Short mmCIF file of C-alpha atoms in Angstrom, two decimals:
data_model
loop_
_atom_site.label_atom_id
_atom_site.label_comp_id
_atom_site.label_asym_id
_atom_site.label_seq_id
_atom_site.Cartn_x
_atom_site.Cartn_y
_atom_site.Cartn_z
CA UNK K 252 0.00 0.00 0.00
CA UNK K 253 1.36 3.54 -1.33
CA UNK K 254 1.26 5.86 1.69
CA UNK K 255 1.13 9.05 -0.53
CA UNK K 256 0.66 8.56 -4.14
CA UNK K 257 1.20 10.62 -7.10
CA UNK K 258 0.57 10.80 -10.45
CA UNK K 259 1.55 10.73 -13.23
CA UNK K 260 5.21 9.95 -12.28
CA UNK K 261 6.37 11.16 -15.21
CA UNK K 262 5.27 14.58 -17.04
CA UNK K 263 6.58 16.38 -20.73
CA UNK K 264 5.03 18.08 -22.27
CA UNK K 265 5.68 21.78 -24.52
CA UNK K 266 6.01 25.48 -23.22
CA UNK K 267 2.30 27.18 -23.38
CA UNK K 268 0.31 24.19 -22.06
CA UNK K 269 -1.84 23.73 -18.89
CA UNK K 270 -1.13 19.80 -16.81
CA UNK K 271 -2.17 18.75 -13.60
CA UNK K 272 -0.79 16.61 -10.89
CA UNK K 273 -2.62 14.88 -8.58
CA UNK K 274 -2.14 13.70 -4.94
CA UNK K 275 -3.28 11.12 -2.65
CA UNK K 276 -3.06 10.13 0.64
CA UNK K 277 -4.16 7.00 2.76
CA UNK K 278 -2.69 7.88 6.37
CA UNK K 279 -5.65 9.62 7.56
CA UNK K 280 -3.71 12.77 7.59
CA UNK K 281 -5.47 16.43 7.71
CA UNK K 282 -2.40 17.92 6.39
CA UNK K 283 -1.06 18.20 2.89
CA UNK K 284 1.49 19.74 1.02
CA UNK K 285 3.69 20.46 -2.15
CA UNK K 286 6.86 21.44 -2.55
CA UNK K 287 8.78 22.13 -5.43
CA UNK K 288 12.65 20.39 -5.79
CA UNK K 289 15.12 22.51 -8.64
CA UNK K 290 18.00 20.73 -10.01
CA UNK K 291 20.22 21.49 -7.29
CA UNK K 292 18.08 19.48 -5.07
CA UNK K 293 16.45 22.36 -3.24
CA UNK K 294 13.09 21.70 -1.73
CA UNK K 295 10.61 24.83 -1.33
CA UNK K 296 7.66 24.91 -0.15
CA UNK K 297 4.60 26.24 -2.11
CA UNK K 298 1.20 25.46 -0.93
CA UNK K 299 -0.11 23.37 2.35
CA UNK K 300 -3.81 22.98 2.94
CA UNK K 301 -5.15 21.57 6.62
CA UNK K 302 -8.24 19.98 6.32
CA UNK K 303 -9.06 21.31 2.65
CA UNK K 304 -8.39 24.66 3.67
CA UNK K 305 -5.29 26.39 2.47
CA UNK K 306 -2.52 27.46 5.41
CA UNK K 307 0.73 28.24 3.42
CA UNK K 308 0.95 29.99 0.17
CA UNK K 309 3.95 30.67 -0.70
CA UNK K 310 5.26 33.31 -3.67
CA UNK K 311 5.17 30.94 -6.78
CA UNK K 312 3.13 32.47 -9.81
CA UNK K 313 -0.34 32.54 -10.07
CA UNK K 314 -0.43 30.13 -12.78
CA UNK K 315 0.02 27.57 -10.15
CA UNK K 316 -3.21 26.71 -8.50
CA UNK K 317 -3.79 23.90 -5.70
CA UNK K 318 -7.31 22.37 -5.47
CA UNK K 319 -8.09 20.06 -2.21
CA UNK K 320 -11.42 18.49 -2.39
CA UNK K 321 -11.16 16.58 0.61
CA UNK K 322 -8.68 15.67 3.01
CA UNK K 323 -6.85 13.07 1.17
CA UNK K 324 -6.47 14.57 -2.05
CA UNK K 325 -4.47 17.39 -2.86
CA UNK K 326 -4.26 18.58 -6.86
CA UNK K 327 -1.98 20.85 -8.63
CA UNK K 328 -3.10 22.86 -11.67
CA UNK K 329 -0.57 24.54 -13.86
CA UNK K 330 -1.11 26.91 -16.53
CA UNK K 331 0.56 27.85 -19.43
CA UNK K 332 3.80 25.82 -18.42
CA UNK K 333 7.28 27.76 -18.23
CA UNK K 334 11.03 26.33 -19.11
CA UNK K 335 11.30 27.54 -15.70
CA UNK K 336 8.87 25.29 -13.72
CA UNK K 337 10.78 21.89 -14.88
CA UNK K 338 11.48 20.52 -11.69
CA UNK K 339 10.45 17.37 -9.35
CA UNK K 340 7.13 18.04 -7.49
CA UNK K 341 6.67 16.29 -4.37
CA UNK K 342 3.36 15.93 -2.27
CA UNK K 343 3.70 15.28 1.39
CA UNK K 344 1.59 14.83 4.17
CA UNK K 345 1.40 15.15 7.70
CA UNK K 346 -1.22 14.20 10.49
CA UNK K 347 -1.70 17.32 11.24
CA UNK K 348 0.11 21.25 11.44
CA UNK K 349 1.54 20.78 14.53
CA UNK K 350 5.35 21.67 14.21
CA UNK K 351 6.50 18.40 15.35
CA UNK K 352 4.64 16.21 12.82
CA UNK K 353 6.92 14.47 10.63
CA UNK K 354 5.97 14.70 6.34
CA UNK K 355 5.26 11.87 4.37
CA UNK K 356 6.21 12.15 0.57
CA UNK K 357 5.37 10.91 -2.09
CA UNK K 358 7.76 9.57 -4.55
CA UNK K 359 7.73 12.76 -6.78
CA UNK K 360 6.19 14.01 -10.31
CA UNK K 361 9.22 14.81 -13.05
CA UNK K 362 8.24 17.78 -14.89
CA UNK K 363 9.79 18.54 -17.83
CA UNK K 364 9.10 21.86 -19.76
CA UNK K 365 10.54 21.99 -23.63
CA UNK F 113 12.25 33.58 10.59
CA UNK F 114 14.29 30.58 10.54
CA UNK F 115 16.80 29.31 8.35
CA UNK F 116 19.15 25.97 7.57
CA UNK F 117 22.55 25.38 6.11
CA UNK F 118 24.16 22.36 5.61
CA UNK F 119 27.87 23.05 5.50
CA UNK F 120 28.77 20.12 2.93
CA UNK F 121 27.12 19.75 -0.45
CA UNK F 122 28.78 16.61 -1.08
CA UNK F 123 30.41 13.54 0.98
CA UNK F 124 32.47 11.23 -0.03
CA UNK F 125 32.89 8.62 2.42
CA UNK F 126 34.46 4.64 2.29
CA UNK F 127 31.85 2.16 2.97
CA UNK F 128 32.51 1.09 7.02
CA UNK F 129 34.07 4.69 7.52
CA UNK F 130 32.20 6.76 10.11
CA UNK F 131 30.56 9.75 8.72
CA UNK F 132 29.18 13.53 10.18
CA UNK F 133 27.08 15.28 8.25
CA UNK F 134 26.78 19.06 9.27
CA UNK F 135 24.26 21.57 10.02
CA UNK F 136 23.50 24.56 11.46
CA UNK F 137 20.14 26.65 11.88
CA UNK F 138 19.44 30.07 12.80
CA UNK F 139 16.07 31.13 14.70
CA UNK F 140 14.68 33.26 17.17
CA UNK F 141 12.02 30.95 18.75
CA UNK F 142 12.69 27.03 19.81
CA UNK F 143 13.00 24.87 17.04
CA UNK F 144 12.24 21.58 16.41
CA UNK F 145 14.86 19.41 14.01
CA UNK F 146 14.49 16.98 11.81
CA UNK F 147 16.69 14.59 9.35
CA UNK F 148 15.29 13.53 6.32
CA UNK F 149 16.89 11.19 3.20
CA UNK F 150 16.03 10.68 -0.05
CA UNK F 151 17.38 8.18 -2.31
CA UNK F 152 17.88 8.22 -6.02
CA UNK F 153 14.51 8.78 -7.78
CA UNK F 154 12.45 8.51 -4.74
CA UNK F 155 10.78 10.98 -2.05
CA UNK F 156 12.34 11.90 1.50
CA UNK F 157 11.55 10.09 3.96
CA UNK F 158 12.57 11.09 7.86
CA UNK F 159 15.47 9.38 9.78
CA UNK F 160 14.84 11.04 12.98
CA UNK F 161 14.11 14.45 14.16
CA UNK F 162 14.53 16.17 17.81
CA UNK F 163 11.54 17.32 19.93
CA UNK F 164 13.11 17.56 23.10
CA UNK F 165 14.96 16.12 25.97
CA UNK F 166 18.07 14.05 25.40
CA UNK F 167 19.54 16.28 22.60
CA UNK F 168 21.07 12.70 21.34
CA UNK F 169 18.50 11.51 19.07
CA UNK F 170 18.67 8.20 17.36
CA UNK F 171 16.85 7.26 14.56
CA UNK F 172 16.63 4.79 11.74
CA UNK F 173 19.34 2.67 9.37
CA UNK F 174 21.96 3.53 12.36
CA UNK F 175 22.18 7.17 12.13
CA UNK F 176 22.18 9.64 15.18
CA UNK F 177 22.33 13.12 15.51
CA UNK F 178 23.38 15.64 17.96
CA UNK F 179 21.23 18.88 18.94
CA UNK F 180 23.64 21.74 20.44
CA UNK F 181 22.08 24.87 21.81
CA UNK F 182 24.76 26.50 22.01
CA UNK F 183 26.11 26.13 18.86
CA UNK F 184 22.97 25.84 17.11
CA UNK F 185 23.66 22.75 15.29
CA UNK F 186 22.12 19.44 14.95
CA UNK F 187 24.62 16.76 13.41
CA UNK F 188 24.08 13.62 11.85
CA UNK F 189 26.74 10.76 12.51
CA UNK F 190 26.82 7.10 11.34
CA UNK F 191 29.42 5.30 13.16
CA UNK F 192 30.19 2.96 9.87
CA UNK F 193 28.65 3.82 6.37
CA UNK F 194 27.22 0.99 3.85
CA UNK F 195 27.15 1.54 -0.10
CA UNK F 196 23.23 1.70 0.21
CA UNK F 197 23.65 4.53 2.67
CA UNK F 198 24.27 6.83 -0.85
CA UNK F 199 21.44 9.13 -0.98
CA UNK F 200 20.42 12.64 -0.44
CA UNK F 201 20.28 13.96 3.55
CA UNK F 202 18.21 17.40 4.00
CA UNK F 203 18.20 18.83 7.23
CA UNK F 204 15.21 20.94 8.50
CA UNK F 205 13.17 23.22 11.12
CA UNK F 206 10.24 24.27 12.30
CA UNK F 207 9.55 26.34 14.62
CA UNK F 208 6.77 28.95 14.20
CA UNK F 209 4.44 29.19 11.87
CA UNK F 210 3.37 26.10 9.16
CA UNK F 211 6.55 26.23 7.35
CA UNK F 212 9.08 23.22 7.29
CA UNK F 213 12.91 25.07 6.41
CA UNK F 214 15.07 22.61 4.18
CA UNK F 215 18.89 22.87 3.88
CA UNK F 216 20.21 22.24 0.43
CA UNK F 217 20.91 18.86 0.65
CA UNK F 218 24.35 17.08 1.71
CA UNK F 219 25.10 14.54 -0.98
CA UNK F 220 26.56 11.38 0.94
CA UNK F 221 28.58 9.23 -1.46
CA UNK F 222 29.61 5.82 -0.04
CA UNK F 223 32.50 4.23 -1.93
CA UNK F 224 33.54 0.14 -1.94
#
């Protein structure tokens, strides 16, 4: 059993088009997250949502938009893709927003922008 | 605001060597600390993070860490290193707020 699933793993597509990525979780968790991993490895956050409702939104472009429509799914939308948002997205999850809850990720989304 | 760095980008380490893997965090409230790996092509997952209490924390696959007030660091240490130890190690804090700080990564390369 996948504890936090994503898909599609994989994800090219051209410059100018709109994908999603989608996000599950079977923990029972209230809390979920993405984050966004460059190619040097560094992991941002960009949007967490506890218990469908969003807590952290974090300055990445409007053409990003999460979508939560219950507590074990969390969606990202992105519009009108950029050479610049080619990265590894990761969804995590946590059982709640307490600061000492440890995150749960998924196994990532590659994006590739050409 | 807090904020992470992890003073090595990459490690290269013998397999059976002991290893440290360093980093330091800045905040103005208390902090918790965590550890987390990732390995090739996957997602992190945590080794062990500090609450409070004994400031030696041990956590999974061997690995310990160190939390020093003081100093404001929070170590990792693996008294002998395997080949499948070769991953990613990102350490992190919390301590305010919603918002988990990553370091940029420590690459720990384990060599036969």
């Amino acid at each position: 059993d996948t504890a936090v699933s994503q898909t599609p793993k994989y994800l090219v597509t051209q410059m100018g088009n709109d994908k999603s990525i989608k996000c599950e979780q079977n923990l029972g968790h209230d809390t979920m997250y993405w984050y966004k991993q460059d190619s040097k490895k560094f992991l941002k956050i960009m949007f967490s949502y506890n218990n469908k409702e969003l807590i952290i939104n974090e300055t990445v472009p409007n053409r990003f938009s999460p979508k939560s429509p219950d507590k074990a799914h969390l969606n990202l939308h992105i519009n009108s893709l950029e050479l610049g948002d080619s990265a590894v997205y990761f969804c995590a999850s946590s059982r709640s927003q307490g600061m000492s809850e440890t995150q749960y990720f998924g196994p990532g989304t590659r994006l590739l922008v050409l | 605001a807090q904020s992470v760095t992890q003073l090595d980008s990459q490690v290269p380490v013998f397999e059976e060597a002991p290893v440290e893997l360093r980093c330091n965090y800045s905040s103005s409230v208390s902090v918790y600390l965590f550890w987390y790996v990732q390995y090739p092509n996957q997602g992190l997952q945590l080794l062990l993070k500090y609450l409070s209490g004994s400031t030696l924390v041990k956590g999974i696959n061997g690995f310990e860490a160190e939390f020093n007030k003081s100093q404001t660091s929070f170590h990792l240490r693996k008294p002998s290193v395997h080949i499948s130890d070769t991953a990613e190690y990102f350490c992190a804090v919390r301590g305010g707020g919603f918002k988990t700080i990553f370091g940029a990564g420590t690459r720990l390369f384990v060599k036969a």
